[in-house]
PDB file of C-alpha atoms in Angstrom:
ATOM      1  CA  UNK A 876       0.556   0.309   0.603  1.00 69.00           C
ATOM      2  CA  UNK A 877       0.687   3.373   0.380  1.00 69.00           C
ATOM      3  CA  UNK A 878       2.905   2.974   3.115  1.00 75.00           C
ATOM      4  CA  UNK A 879       5.630   0.926   1.171  1.00 78.00           C
ATOM      5  CA  UNK A 880       5.696   3.585  -1.228  1.00 78.00           C
ATOM      6  CA  UNK A 881       6.150   6.181   1.173  1.00 77.00           C
ATOM      7  CA  UNK A 882       9.000   4.360   2.746  1.00 83.00           C
ATOM      8  CA  UNK A 883      10.587   3.931   0.132  1.00 83.00           C
ATOM      9  CA  UNK A 884      12.315   7.610  -0.147  1.00 84.00           C
ATOM     10  CA  UNK A 885      13.365   7.733   3.192  1.00 87.00           C
ATOM     11  CA  UNK A 886      15.028   3.911   2.434  1.00 89.00           C
ATOM     12  CA  UNK A 887      16.569   4.893  -0.193  1.00 88.00           C
ATOM     13  CA  UNK A 888      18.890   7.985   1.589  1.00 90.00           C
ATOM     14  CA  UNK A 889      19.301   5.520   4.567  1.00 93.00           C
ATOM     15  CA  UNK A 890      20.832   2.867   2.276  1.00 94.00           C
ATOM     16  CA  UNK A 891      22.204   5.079  -0.191  1.00 93.00           C
ATOM     17  CA  UNK A 892      23.736   8.243   2.519  1.00 94.00           C
ATOM     18  CA  UNK A 893      25.313   5.635   4.645  1.00 96.00           C
ATOM     19  CA  UNK A 894      26.899   3.262   1.398  1.00 95.00           C
ATOM     20  CA  UNK A 895      27.936   7.214   0.568  1.00 95.00           C
ATOM     21  CA  UNK A 896      29.414   8.467   3.671  1.00 95.00           C
ATOM     22  CA  UNK A 897      31.097   5.370   5.478  1.00 96.00           C
ATOM     23  CA  UNK A 898      32.872   5.453   1.381  1.00 94.00           C
ATOM     24  CA  UNK A 899      34.080   9.820   2.624  1.00 92.00           C
ATOM     25  CA  UNK A 900      34.742   8.115   5.946  1.00 93.00           C
ATOM     26  CA  UNK A 901      37.099   5.802   4.383  1.00 92.00           C
ATOM     27  CA  UNK A 902      38.657   7.394   1.781  1.00 89.00           C
ATOM     28  CA  UNK A 903      39.835   9.991   3.755  1.00 87.00           C
ATOM     29  CA  UNK A 904      41.470   7.636   5.998  1.00 87.00           C
ATOM     30  CA  UNK A 905      42.997   6.407   3.134  1.00 84.00           C
ATOM     31  CA  UNK A 906      43.744   9.487   1.481  1.00 81.00           C
ATOM     32  CA  UNK A 907      43.299  12.215   3.950  1.00 76.00           C
ATOM     33  CA  UNK A 908      46.957  13.357   4.958  1.00 74.00           C
ATOM     34  CA  UNK A 909      48.271  12.360   0.975  1.00 73.00           C
ATOM     35  CA  UNK A 910      45.545  15.001  -0.424  1.00 70.00           C
ATOM     36  CA  UNK A 911      46.265  17.776   2.511  1.00 69.00           C
ATOM     37  CA  UNK A 912      49.716  17.631   1.370  1.00 72.00           C
ATOM     38  CA  UNK A 913      49.662  18.558  -2.231  1.00 70.00           C
ATOM     39  CA  UNK A 914      46.112  17.536  -3.486  1.00 65.00           C
ATOM     40  CA  UNK A 915      44.453  14.641  -4.750  1.00 58.00           C
ATOM     41  CA  UNK A 916      46.777  15.044  -7.410  1.00 62.00           C
ATOM     42  CA  UNK A 917      49.963  14.503  -5.401  1.00 63.00           C
ATOM     43  CA  UNK A 918      48.175  11.326  -3.756  1.00 66.00           C
ATOM     44  CA  UNK A 919      48.098   9.577  -7.083  1.00 74.00           C
ATOM     45  CA  UNK A 920      45.852   8.173 -10.305  1.00 74.00           C
ATOM     46  CA  UNK A 921      43.777   5.654  -7.992  1.00 76.00           C
ATOM     47  CA  UNK A 922      43.169   9.108  -5.351  1.00 78.00           C
ATOM     48  CA  UNK A 923      42.030  10.927  -8.038  1.00 79.00           C
ATOM     49  CA  UNK A 924      40.062   8.096 -10.038  1.00 84.00           C
ATOM     50  CA  UNK A 925      37.842   7.534  -6.270  1.00 87.00           C
ATOM     51  CA  UNK A 926      37.555  10.494  -5.593  1.00 85.00           C
ATOM     52  CA  UNK A 927      35.199  11.029  -8.703  1.00 90.00           C
ATOM     53  CA  UNK A 928      33.596   7.673  -8.165  1.00 93.00           C
ATOM     54  CA  UNK A 929      32.459   9.114  -4.454  1.00 93.00           C
ATOM     55  CA  UNK A 930      31.519  12.402  -5.868  1.00 94.00           C
ATOM     56  CA  UNK A 931      29.544  10.832  -8.430  1.00 95.00           C
ATOM     57  CA  UNK A 932      28.444   8.829  -6.673  1.00 95.00           C
ATOM     58  CA  UNK A 933      27.059  11.443  -3.905  1.00 94.00           C
ATOM     59  CA  UNK A 934      25.516  13.758  -7.255  1.00 95.00           C
ATOM     60  CA  UNK A 935      23.716  10.244  -8.447  1.00 95.00           C
ATOM     61  CA  UNK A 936      21.663  10.224  -4.336  1.00 93.00           C
ATOM     62  CA  UNK A 937      21.107  13.242  -4.618  1.00 93.00           C
ATOM     63  CA  UNK A 938      18.519  12.591  -7.576  1.00 93.00           C
ATOM     64  CA  UNK A 939      17.731   9.755  -7.272  1.00 90.00           C
ATOM     65  CA  UNK A 940      16.786  10.947  -3.441  1.00 88.00           C
ATOM     66  CA  UNK A 941      15.059  14.001  -5.042  1.00 88.00           C
ATOM     67  CA  UNK A 942      12.879  11.524  -7.919  1.00 88.00           C
ATOM     68  CA  UNK A 943      12.276   9.414  -4.829  1.00 84.00           C
ATOM     69  CA  UNK A 944      11.094  11.875  -3.089  1.00 83.00           C
ATOM     70  CA  UNK A 945       8.747  13.280  -5.793  1.00 84.00           C
ATOM     71  CA  UNK A 946       7.883  10.238  -7.944  1.00 85.00           C
ATOM     72  CA  UNK A 947       7.004   8.217  -4.634  1.00 81.00           C
ATOM     73  CA  UNK A 948       6.650   9.991  -1.223  1.00 77.00           C
ATOM     74  CA  UNK A 949       4.730  12.992  -2.001  1.00 78.00           C
ATOM     75  CA  UNK A 950       1.326  11.490  -4.355  1.00 81.00           C
ATOM     76  CA  UNK A 951       1.302   8.921  -1.575  1.00 77.00           C
ATOM     77  CA  UNK A 952       1.360  11.180   1.890  1.00 75.00           C
ATOM     78  CA  UNK A 953      -1.328  12.835  -1.263  1.00 77.00           C
ATOM     79  CA  UNK A 954      -2.821   9.457  -0.533  1.00 78.00           C
ATOM     80  CA  UNK A 955      -2.849   9.686   2.929  1.00 75.00           C
ATOM     81  CA  UNK A 956      -5.904  12.080   2.711  1.00 76.00           C
ATOM     82  CA  UNK A 957      -8.323   9.984   0.223  1.00 79.00           C
ATOM     83  CA  UNK A 958     -10.230   8.590   3.107  1.00 80.00           C
ATOM     84  CA  UNK A 959     -11.215  12.466   4.956  1.00 79.00           C
ATOM     85  CA  UNK A 960     -14.225  14.298   3.599  1.00 84.00           C
ATOM     86  CA  UNK A 961     -13.470  17.232   2.073  1.00 84.00           C
ATOM     87  CA  UNK A 962     -13.617  19.728   5.260  1.00 86.00           C
ATOM     88  CA  UNK A 963     -11.152  17.543   7.835  1.00 82.00           C
ATOM     89  CA  UNK A 964      -9.268  17.204   4.220  1.00 81.00           C
ATOM     90  CA  UNK A 965      -8.732  20.526   3.906  1.00 83.00           C
ATOM     91  CA  UNK A 966      -8.187  21.685   7.404  1.00 83.00           C
ATOM     92  CA  UNK A 967      -5.609  18.542   7.939  1.00 80.00           C
ATOM     93  CA  UNK A 968      -3.575  19.316   4.818  1.00 79.00           C
ATOM     94  CA  UNK A 969      -2.958  23.426   5.725  1.00 80.00           C
ATOM     95  CA  UNK A 970      -2.251  22.224   9.236  1.00 79.00           C
ATOM     96  CA  UNK A 971       0.124  18.991   8.464  1.00 76.00           C
ATOM     97  CA  UNK A 972       1.788  21.937   5.904  1.00 75.00           C
ATOM     98  CA  UNK A 973       2.671  24.034   8.522  1.00 78.00           C
ATOM     99  CA  UNK A 974       3.669  21.857  11.466  1.00 77.00           C
ATOM    100  CA  UNK A 975       6.033  20.014   8.922  1.00 70.00           C
ATOM    101  CA  UNK A 976       7.192  23.808   7.414  1.00 68.00           C
ATOM    102  CA  UNK A 977       8.491  24.695  10.905  1.00 67.00           C
ATOM    103  CA  UNK A 978       9.778  21.375  11.790  1.00 66.00           C
ATOM    104  CA  UNK A 979      11.534  21.240   8.448  1.00 60.00           C
ATOM    105  CA  UNK A 980      12.906  24.878   9.411  1.00 61.00           C
ATOM    106  CA  UNK A 981      14.489  23.774  12.356  1.00 66.00           C
ATOM    107  CA  UNK A 982      16.269  20.677  11.521  1.00 51.00           C
TER     108      UNK A 982
END
């Protein structure tokens, strides 16, 4: 149902983000000193190509995250309101949008 679809976006970001940030930490651990001393090019071709892969993976993760948000999460969010009558739907959406926007500003 809609819960599985709504959970797809957080799961994509959780698992993809975990892999990305752990890879960045590993890159820093393996090549950090050499990169700090003379830049990524001085650390060698392996370091530079790995850095390019990390940047590409981060960009793809961002694109897939935004794509999943707007193609999966937002429609699933709207499906929650289908069972409500018109007045409850209008008031509920307004209240949740205001509270969600304020919480989003805090986080």
